[in-house]
Amino acid sequence: MPQRLVRLLSRVPARLRPVPSLRATFTVSFVAVACVVTVLVGILSYSAAARLVRVDQQTVFAEVVRDLRELVEQDRLGPEDFAPSDSGGPRDDLIRSGRTDVQVLGPEGQVLDKGDPGLPVRPADRLTAGARFAGTMVEHGEVEVGGGRYRVATVALGGGRGAVQVAQEFSDTEDLLRELQQRTLLFVSGVVLSAGLFGWWLARRQTRRLVQLAGAAEDVARTGHLGIQVPVAGRDEVGRLGRSFDRMLVRLAQSEEDQRRLVQDAGHELRTPLTSLRTNISLLRRIDELPARVREELVDDLAQEARELTDLVNELVDLAAGQSSTEPVQRVQLADIAEDVAATARRRTGREVVVRVEGDTTVEGRAGALQRAVSNLVENAAKFDRAGTGAIEVVVARGPARGGGDLVDLDDVGQGDGPDVVRVEVLDRGPGVADCDLERIFDRFYRAADARSLPGSGLGLSIVRAVAAAHGGTPFAFRRAGGGLVIGFTVRGVES
């Protein structure tokens, strides 16, 4: 039957099977622990109490029997000495000492003085009554007398003079212990019930915020809306989880917004070269009708548009890859990266590129992304400094940027500009940047009016900004004394 039930349950779809909630699991676990502990304590307490009571009764009865044997062995007593007496005697001492019942037997085992209640006389008791030696004893562990249970011991007086029977009732004690057992069971049941109610209340209280978090996560999964309010109350682990989840949603929402803007901006920027390409391609249908000079200009224009489109796509790929790079973070020397970039720029442009290093330039970051950011800055300087009158300087130093009043820091104030940062500055003697453009040069696809005739997509400096932000730093730009521009970024440094 159990196997058949398991097979039937296995056929039930997973979504229809009952899923135990955390609240129910917590409640059941709390009740189970409370039940086990309470039952164990109840059983151990009852067993210890019952054992102590029974041992105490047996000890008292054994002492009464021992005292009686010592008495009859030391003094030559007869049955008449155990008769009831107003002046007291051995019988009264036995009754008072152990709350026992006493019955006196004659030499033949006949009852001379009946106890209260009367005790049964068995053959072994009659033999003991006629025993020769005083103190000879026979003991009965359990005897039914008048609906009660007694311990009975028969002690011979010696010389065949008779015997004395002493009895102790223990059925009343067992009744008391049985009542104690019932009360213990009632107490255990009450504790288990109380534990269940308290556990349910405690589980409900402790899991309420988790249930709210789970509901928020389910709402996000169902609707795809990342602006759902997340409960973040408390300073415990649940509160930390709520705050972390809320920050994660904020980051996801920001990432989604960045992707949306990137797609919109990319679509807008792609329209111009694509439109030009379509126009030129339509002219290719009549290329035989065009003069040779026009055909040459058409081919050059197609090549230029293809190059710009290729550059734009490549920078879009680089920008997207920089936002979700899987390159490992490691310790790198920004000075070494700057030297490599400078060597490449000298080879490509023929310009003089000078690198100055000040202090320790060790940082933790992604070498490929940092190299792309420095390369974009150097290429930008070479492109805009068309006169080529001076060297392009690259400064890699410890500490924040030391610009003048035209410094532009585009991220949070105080982030990435402390003494434990490493900065990269690229200095040129180009035309500089107008006031209206200085604050927007790191925006995506932004190109100043006097730079729109130059090749480029407007994504190079936005990649610099993204790389700086990913490494705990900020981009900056300000005018250079004597003309030109100082542009760069900071990276969070490491202790040397």
PDB file of C-alpha atoms in Angstrom, residues 213-422:
ATOM      1  CA  LEU A 213      10.358  39.632   0.300  1.00  0.00           C
ATOM      2  CA  ALA A 214       9.205  36.471  -1.445  1.00  0.00           C
ATOM      3  CA  GLY A 215       6.060  38.278  -2.594  1.00  0.00           C
ATOM      4  CA  ALA A 216       8.129  41.178  -3.934  1.00  0.00           C
ATOM      5  CA  ALA A 217      10.406  38.761  -5.814  1.00  0.00           C
ATOM      6  CA  GLU A 218       7.387  36.945  -7.263  1.00  0.00           C
ATOM      7  CA  ASP A 219       5.869  40.260  -8.346  1.00  0.00           C
ATOM      8  CA  VAL A 220       9.115  41.191 -10.098  1.00  0.00           C
ATOM      9  CA  ALA A 221       9.253  37.791 -11.824  1.00  0.00           C
ATOM     10  CA  ARG A 222       5.587  38.025 -12.864  1.00  0.00           C
ATOM     11  CA  THR A 223       5.429  41.639 -14.004  1.00  0.00           C
ATOM     12  CA  GLY A 224       9.057  42.394 -14.864  1.00  0.00           C
ATOM     13  CA  HIS A 225       8.614  45.724 -13.075  1.00  0.00           C
ATOM     14  CA  LEU A 226      11.727  46.594 -11.042  1.00  0.00           C
ATOM     15  CA  GLY A 227      10.258  49.537  -9.149  1.00  0.00           C
ATOM     16  CA  ILE A 228       8.358  47.403  -6.620  1.00  0.00           C
ATOM     17  CA  GLN A 229       8.598  48.532  -3.001  1.00  0.00           C
ATOM     18  CA  VAL A 230      10.739  46.133  -0.954  1.00  0.00           C
ATOM     19  CA  PRO A 231      10.388  45.894   2.862  1.00  0.00           C
ATOM     20  CA  VAL A 232      13.764  46.729   4.426  1.00  0.00           C
ATOM     21  CA  ALA A 233      12.880  47.099   8.116  1.00  0.00           C
ATOM     22  CA  GLY A 234      15.142  45.692  10.824  1.00  0.00           C
ATOM     23  CA  ARG A 235      18.878  45.347  11.364  1.00  0.00           C
ATOM     24  CA  ASP A 236      19.040  41.555  11.470  1.00  0.00           C
ATOM     25  CA  GLU A 237      19.823  39.154   8.626  1.00  0.00           C
ATOM     26  CA  VAL A 238      16.333  39.539   7.160  1.00  0.00           C
ATOM     27  CA  GLY A 239      16.677  43.317   7.163  1.00  0.00           C
ATOM     28  CA  ARG A 240      20.081  43.044   5.488  1.00  0.00           C
ATOM     29  CA  LEU A 241      18.573  40.697   2.908  1.00  0.00           C
ATOM     30  CA  GLY A 242      15.789  43.193   2.220  1.00  0.00           C
ATOM     31  CA  ARG A 243      18.214  46.079   1.792  1.00  0.00           C
ATOM     32  CA  SER A 244      20.462  43.999  -0.458  1.00  0.00           C
ATOM     33  CA  PHE A 245      17.465  42.954  -2.548  1.00  0.00           C
ATOM     34  CA  ASP A 246      16.317  46.561  -2.797  1.00  0.00           C
ATOM     35  CA  ARG A 247      19.783  47.705  -3.890  1.00  0.00           C
ATOM     36  CA  MET A 248      19.891  44.868  -6.412  1.00  0.00           C
ATOM     37  CA  LEU A 249      16.574  46.003  -7.894  1.00  0.00           C
ATOM     38  CA  VAL A 250      17.850  49.578  -8.075  1.00  0.00           C
ATOM     39  CA  ARG A 251      20.982  48.423  -9.886  1.00  0.00           C
ATOM     40  CA  LEU A 252      18.940  46.263 -12.244  1.00  0.00           C
ATOM     41  CA  ALA A 253      16.576  49.140 -12.942  1.00  0.00           C
ATOM     42  CA  GLN A 254      19.525  51.434 -13.618  1.00  0.00           C
ATOM     43  CA  SER A 255      21.099  48.813 -15.869  1.00  0.00           C
ATOM     44  CA  GLU A 256      17.837  48.372 -17.730  1.00  0.00           C
ATOM     45  CA  GLU A 257      17.538  52.142 -18.154  1.00  0.00           C
ATOM     46  CA  ASP A 258      21.151  52.353 -19.358  1.00  0.00           C
ATOM     47  CA  GLN A 259      20.525  49.603 -21.892  1.00  0.00           C
ATOM     48  CA  ARG A 260      17.368  51.302 -23.098  1.00  0.00           C
ATOM     49  CA  ARG A 261      19.175  54.618 -23.526  1.00  0.00           C
ATOM     50  CA  LEU A 262      22.101  52.887 -25.222  1.00  0.00           C
ATOM     51  CA  VAL A 263      19.789  51.221 -27.715  1.00  0.00           C
ATOM     52  CA  GLN A 264      17.939  54.471 -28.370  1.00  0.00           C
ATOM     53  CA  ASP A 265      21.137  56.500 -28.777  1.00  0.00           C
ATOM     54  CA  ALA A 266      22.747  53.798 -30.919  1.00  0.00           C
ATOM     55  CA  GLY A 267      19.685  53.631 -33.145  1.00  0.00           C
ATOM     56  CA  HIS A 268      19.748  57.396 -33.526  1.00  0.00           C
ATOM     57  CA  GLU A 269      23.459  57.491 -34.380  1.00  0.00           C
ATOM     58  CA  LEU A 270      23.226  54.575 -36.800  1.00  0.00           C
ATOM     59  CA  ARG A 271      20.568  56.281 -38.903  1.00  0.00           C
ATOM     60  CA  THR A 272      22.968  58.872 -40.366  1.00  0.00           C
ATOM     61  CA  PRO A 273      25.615  56.507 -41.795  1.00  0.00           C
ATOM     62  CA  LEU A 274      22.971  54.018 -42.868  1.00  0.00           C
ATOM     63  CA  THR A 275      21.015  56.731 -44.694  1.00  0.00           C
ATOM     64  CA  SER A 276      24.148  57.911 -46.398  1.00  0.00           C
ATOM     65  CA  LEU A 277      25.042  54.344 -47.364  1.00  0.00           C
ATOM     66  CA  ARG A 278      21.584  53.751 -48.847  1.00  0.00           C
ATOM     67  CA  THR A 279      21.833  56.973 -50.828  1.00  0.00           C
ATOM     68  CA  ASN A 280      25.237  56.112 -52.205  1.00  0.00           C
ATOM     69  CA  ILE A 281      24.214  52.534 -52.953  1.00  0.00           C
ATOM     70  CA  SER A 282      21.226  53.820 -54.943  1.00  0.00           C
ATOM     71  CA  LEU A 283      23.648  55.895 -57.000  1.00  0.00           C
ATOM     72  CA  LEU A 284      25.649  52.761 -57.770  1.00  0.00           C
ATOM     73  CA  ARG A 285      22.826  51.662 -60.084  1.00  0.00           C
ATOM     74  CA  ARG A 286      23.770  54.568 -62.400  1.00  0.00           C
ATOM     75  CA  ILE A 287      27.518  54.452 -61.830  1.00  0.00           C
ATOM     76  CA  ASP A 288      28.182  54.011 -65.560  1.00  0.00           C
ATOM     77  CA  GLU A 289      26.387  57.288 -66.243  1.00  0.00           C
ATOM     78  CA  LEU A 290      28.474  59.272 -63.751  1.00  0.00           C
ATOM     79  CA  PRO A 291      31.666  61.107 -64.587  1.00  0.00           C
ATOM     80  CA  ALA A 292      34.909  59.516 -63.447  1.00  0.00           C
ATOM     81  CA  ARG A 293      35.503  62.169 -60.784  1.00  0.00           C
ATOM     82  CA  VAL A 294      32.017  61.650 -59.326  1.00  0.00           C
ATOM     83  CA  ARG A 295      32.480  57.872 -59.337  1.00  0.00           C
ATOM     84  CA  GLU A 296      35.743  58.257 -57.428  1.00  0.00           C
ATOM     85  CA  GLU A 297      34.125  60.560 -54.868  1.00  0.00           C
ATOM     86  CA  LEU A 298      31.232  58.104 -54.500  1.00  0.00           C
ATOM     87  CA  VAL A 299      33.568  55.181 -53.770  1.00  0.00           C
ATOM     88  CA  ASP A 300      35.591  57.274 -51.269  1.00  0.00           C
ATOM     89  CA  ASP A 301      32.372  58.357 -49.571  1.00  0.00           C
ATOM     90  CA  LEU A 302      31.212  54.729 -49.320  1.00  0.00           C
ATOM     91  CA  ALA A 303      34.527  53.694 -47.837  1.00  0.00           C
ATOM     92  CA  GLN A 304      34.411  56.555 -45.313  1.00  0.00           C
ATOM     93  CA  GLU A 305      30.845  55.752 -44.282  1.00  0.00           C
ATOM     94  CA  ALA A 306      31.736  52.057 -43.926  1.00  0.00           C
ATOM     95  CA  ARG A 307      34.714  52.935 -41.717  1.00  0.00           C
ATOM     96  CA  GLU A 308      32.606  55.203 -39.501  1.00  0.00           C
ATOM     97  CA  LEU A 309      29.903  52.562 -39.261  1.00  0.00           C
ATOM     98  CA  THR A 310      32.519  49.942 -38.350  1.00  0.00           C
ATOM     99  CA  ASP A 311      34.053  52.227 -35.701  1.00  0.00           C
ATOM    100  CA  LEU A 312      30.609  52.943 -34.252  1.00  0.00           C
ATOM    101  CA  VAL A 313      29.688  49.273 -34.032  1.00  0.00           C
ATOM    102  CA  ASN A 314      33.060  48.412 -32.481  1.00  0.00           C
ATOM    103  CA  GLU A 315      32.710  51.087 -29.827  1.00  0.00           C
ATOM    104  CA  LEU A 316      29.155  50.000 -29.090  1.00  0.00           C
ATOM    105  CA  VAL A 317      30.432  46.460 -28.573  1.00  0.00           C
ATOM    106  CA  ASP A 318      33.247  47.740 -26.344  1.00  0.00           C
ATOM    107  CA  LEU A 319      30.853  49.844 -24.293  1.00  0.00           C
ATOM    108  CA  ALA A 320      28.417  46.949 -23.817  1.00  0.00           C
ATOM    109  CA  ALA A 321      31.274  44.559 -22.992  1.00  0.00           C
ATOM    110  CA  GLY A 322      32.651  47.016 -20.460  1.00  0.00           C
ATOM    111  CA  GLN A 323      29.349  47.040 -18.600  1.00  0.00           C
ATOM    112  CA  SER A 324      29.250  43.251 -18.292  1.00  0.00           C
ATOM    113  CA  SER A 325      32.937  42.327 -18.487  1.00  0.00           C
ATOM    114  CA  THR A 326      33.997  38.906 -17.266  1.00  0.00           C
ATOM    115  CA  GLU A 327      37.682  39.877 -17.210  1.00  0.00           C
ATOM    116  CA  PRO A 328      39.152  38.964 -13.808  1.00  0.00           C
ATOM    117  CA  VAL A 329      40.134  41.698 -11.362  1.00  0.00           C
ATOM    118  CA  GLN A 330      43.846  41.674 -10.537  1.00  0.00           C
ATOM    119  CA  ARG A 331      46.601  43.968  -9.360  1.00  0.00           C
ATOM    120  CA  VAL A 332      47.996  46.016 -12.226  1.00  0.00           C
ATOM    121  CA  GLN A 333      50.372  48.934 -12.650  1.00  0.00           C
ATOM    122  CA  LEU A 334      48.627  51.848 -14.339  1.00  0.00           C
ATOM    123  CA  ALA A 335      52.062  53.201 -15.266  1.00  0.00           C
ATOM    124  CA  ASP A 336      52.816  50.085 -17.308  1.00  0.00           C
ATOM    125  CA  ILE A 337      49.448  50.327 -19.066  1.00  0.00           C
ATOM    126  CA  ALA A 338      50.106  53.982 -19.896  1.00  0.00           C
ATOM    127  CA  GLU A 339      53.551  53.123 -21.340  1.00  0.00           C
ATOM    128  CA  ASP A 340      52.022  50.448 -23.596  1.00  0.00           C
ATOM    129  CA  VAL A 341      49.321  52.861 -24.810  1.00  0.00           C
ATOM    130  CA  ALA A 342      51.905  55.577 -25.448  1.00  0.00           C
ATOM    131  CA  ALA A 343      54.062  53.216 -27.508  1.00  0.00           C
ATOM    132  CA  THR A 344      51.080  52.211 -29.637  1.00  0.00           C
ATOM    133  CA  ALA A 345      50.030  55.856 -30.140  1.00  0.00           C
ATOM    134  CA  ARG A 346      53.533  56.857 -31.253  1.00  0.00           C
ATOM    135  CA  ARG A 347      53.517  54.080 -33.857  1.00  0.00           C
ATOM    136  CA  ARG A 348      50.044  54.878 -35.189  1.00  0.00           C
ATOM    137  CA  THR A 349      50.107  58.691 -35.198  1.00  0.00           C
ATOM    138  CA  GLY A 350      53.794  59.574 -35.317  1.00  0.00           C
ATOM    139  CA  ARG A 351      53.190  62.019 -32.456  1.00  0.00           C
ATOM    140  CA  GLU A 352      55.416  62.430 -29.427  1.00  0.00           C
ATOM    141  CA  VAL A 353      53.750  60.951 -26.357  1.00  0.00           C
ATOM    142  CA  VAL A 354      55.472  61.467 -22.982  1.00  0.00           C
ATOM    143  CA  VAL A 355      54.565  59.469 -19.856  1.00  0.00           C
ATOM    144  CA  ARG A 356      55.285  60.826 -16.359  1.00  0.00           C
ATOM    145  CA  VAL A 357      54.843  58.627 -13.288  1.00  0.00           C
ATOM    146  CA  GLU A 358      54.493  60.025  -9.776  1.00  0.00           C
ATOM    147  CA  GLY A 359      54.303  57.646  -6.823  1.00  0.00           C
ATOM    148  CA  ASP A 360      52.856  54.168  -6.550  1.00  0.00           C
ATOM    149  CA  THR A 361      50.342  53.434  -9.317  1.00  0.00           C
ATOM    150  CA  THR A 362      49.208  49.979  -8.207  1.00  0.00           C
ATOM    151  CA  VAL A 363      45.458  49.404  -8.532  1.00  0.00           C
ATOM    152  CA  GLU A 364      43.099  46.456  -8.558  1.00  0.00           C
ATOM    153  CA  GLY A 365      41.117  46.307 -11.774  1.00  0.00           C
ATOM    154  CA  ARG A 366      40.604  44.857 -15.218  1.00  0.00           C
ATOM    155  CA  ALA A 367      43.699  45.506 -17.287  1.00  0.00           C
ATOM    156  CA  GLY A 368      41.914  45.372 -20.651  1.00  0.00           C
ATOM    157  CA  ALA A 369      39.260  47.898 -19.663  1.00  0.00           C
ATOM    158  CA  LEU A 370      41.810  50.294 -18.142  1.00  0.00           C
ATOM    159  CA  GLN A 371      43.976  50.071 -21.250  1.00  0.00           C
ATOM    160  CA  ARG A 372      40.978  50.904 -23.466  1.00  0.00           C
ATOM    161  CA  ALA A 373      40.135  53.932 -21.304  1.00  0.00           C
ATOM    162  CA  VAL A 374      43.705  55.318 -21.435  1.00  0.00           C
ATOM    163  CA  SER A 375      43.897  54.604 -25.165  1.00  0.00           C
ATOM    164  CA  ASN A 376      40.659  56.509 -25.800  1.00  0.00           C
ATOM    165  CA  LEU A 377      42.032  59.542 -23.955  1.00  0.00           C
ATOM    166  CA  VAL A 378      45.302  59.529 -25.923  1.00  0.00           C
ATOM    167  CA  GLU A 379      43.522  59.006 -29.273  1.00  0.00           C
ATOM    168  CA  ASN A 380      41.118  61.818 -28.392  1.00  0.00           C
ATOM    169  CA  ALA A 381      44.024  64.174 -27.681  1.00  0.00           C
ATOM    170  CA  ALA A 382      45.782  63.221 -30.940  1.00  0.00           C
ATOM    171  CA  LYS A 383      42.583  63.721 -32.945  1.00  0.00           C
ATOM    172  CA  PHE A 384      41.760  67.189 -31.625  1.00  0.00           C
ATOM    173  CA  ASP A 385      45.317  68.513 -31.401  1.00  0.00           C
ATOM    174  CA  ARG A 386      45.577  68.578 -35.195  1.00  0.00           C
ATOM    175  CA  ALA A 387      48.404  71.111 -35.276  1.00  0.00           C
ATOM    176  CA  GLY A 388      50.698  68.736 -33.413  1.00  0.00           C
ATOM    177  CA  THR A 389      52.766  71.617 -32.000  1.00  0.00           C
ATOM    178  CA  GLY A 390      53.598  69.891 -28.740  1.00  0.00           C
ATOM    179  CA  ALA A 391      53.921  66.514 -27.129  1.00  0.00           C
ATOM    180  CA  ILE A 392      50.942  64.718 -25.690  1.00  0.00           C
ATOM    181  CA  GLU A 393      51.633  64.207 -21.995  1.00  0.00           C
ATOM    182  CA  VAL A 394      50.288  61.310 -19.962  1.00  0.00           C
ATOM    183  CA  VAL A 395      50.559  61.687 -16.173  1.00  0.00           C
ATOM    184  CA  VAL A 396      49.958  58.695 -13.899  1.00  0.00           C
ATOM    185  CA  ALA A 397      50.144  59.710 -10.245  1.00  0.00           C
ATOM    186  CA  ARG A 398      48.869  58.946  -6.779  1.00  0.00           C
ATOM    187  CA  GLY A 399      46.195  61.302  -5.487  1.00  0.00           C
ATOM    188  CA  PRO A 400      43.193  63.203  -6.863  1.00  0.00           C
ATOM    189  CA  ALA A 401      43.178  65.507  -9.866  1.00  0.00           C
ATOM    190  CA  ARG A 402      44.746  68.940  -9.240  1.00  0.00           C
ATOM    191  CA  GLY A 403      42.793  71.029 -11.702  1.00  0.00           C
ATOM    192  CA  GLY A 404      41.673  74.612 -11.436  1.00  0.00           C
ATOM    193  CA  GLY A 405      38.262  76.191 -11.292  1.00  0.00           C
ATOM    194  CA  ASP A 406      37.066  74.491 -14.488  1.00  0.00           C
ATOM    195  CA  LEU A 407      37.308  70.958 -13.046  1.00  0.00           C
ATOM    196  CA  VAL A 408      34.360  68.786 -14.020  1.00  0.00           C
ATOM    197  CA  ASP A 409      33.695  65.704 -11.819  1.00  0.00           C
ATOM    198  CA  LEU A 410      30.688  63.867 -13.165  1.00  0.00           C
ATOM    199  CA  ASP A 411      30.010  61.258 -10.450  1.00  0.00           C
ATOM    200  CA  ASP A 412      29.036  61.454  -6.796  1.00  0.00           C
ATOM    201  CA  VAL A 413      30.860  64.141  -4.815  1.00  0.00           C
ATOM    202  CA  GLY A 414      33.654  62.579  -2.772  1.00  0.00           C
ATOM    203  CA  GLN A 415      33.603  59.216  -4.565  1.00  0.00           C
ATOM    204  CA  GLY A 416      36.938  58.253  -6.067  1.00  0.00           C
ATOM    205  CA  ASP A 417      38.661  61.591  -5.235  1.00  0.00           C
ATOM    206  CA  GLY A 418      40.327  60.784  -1.902  1.00  0.00           C
ATOM    207  CA  PRO A 419      44.065  60.432  -1.234  1.00  0.00           C
ATOM    208  CA  ASP A 420      43.935  56.650  -1.894  1.00  0.00           C
ATOM    209  CA  VAL A 421      43.238  57.005  -5.623  1.00  0.00           C
ATOM    210  CA  VAL A 422      45.439  56.839  -8.688  1.00  0.00           C
TER     211      VAL A 422
END
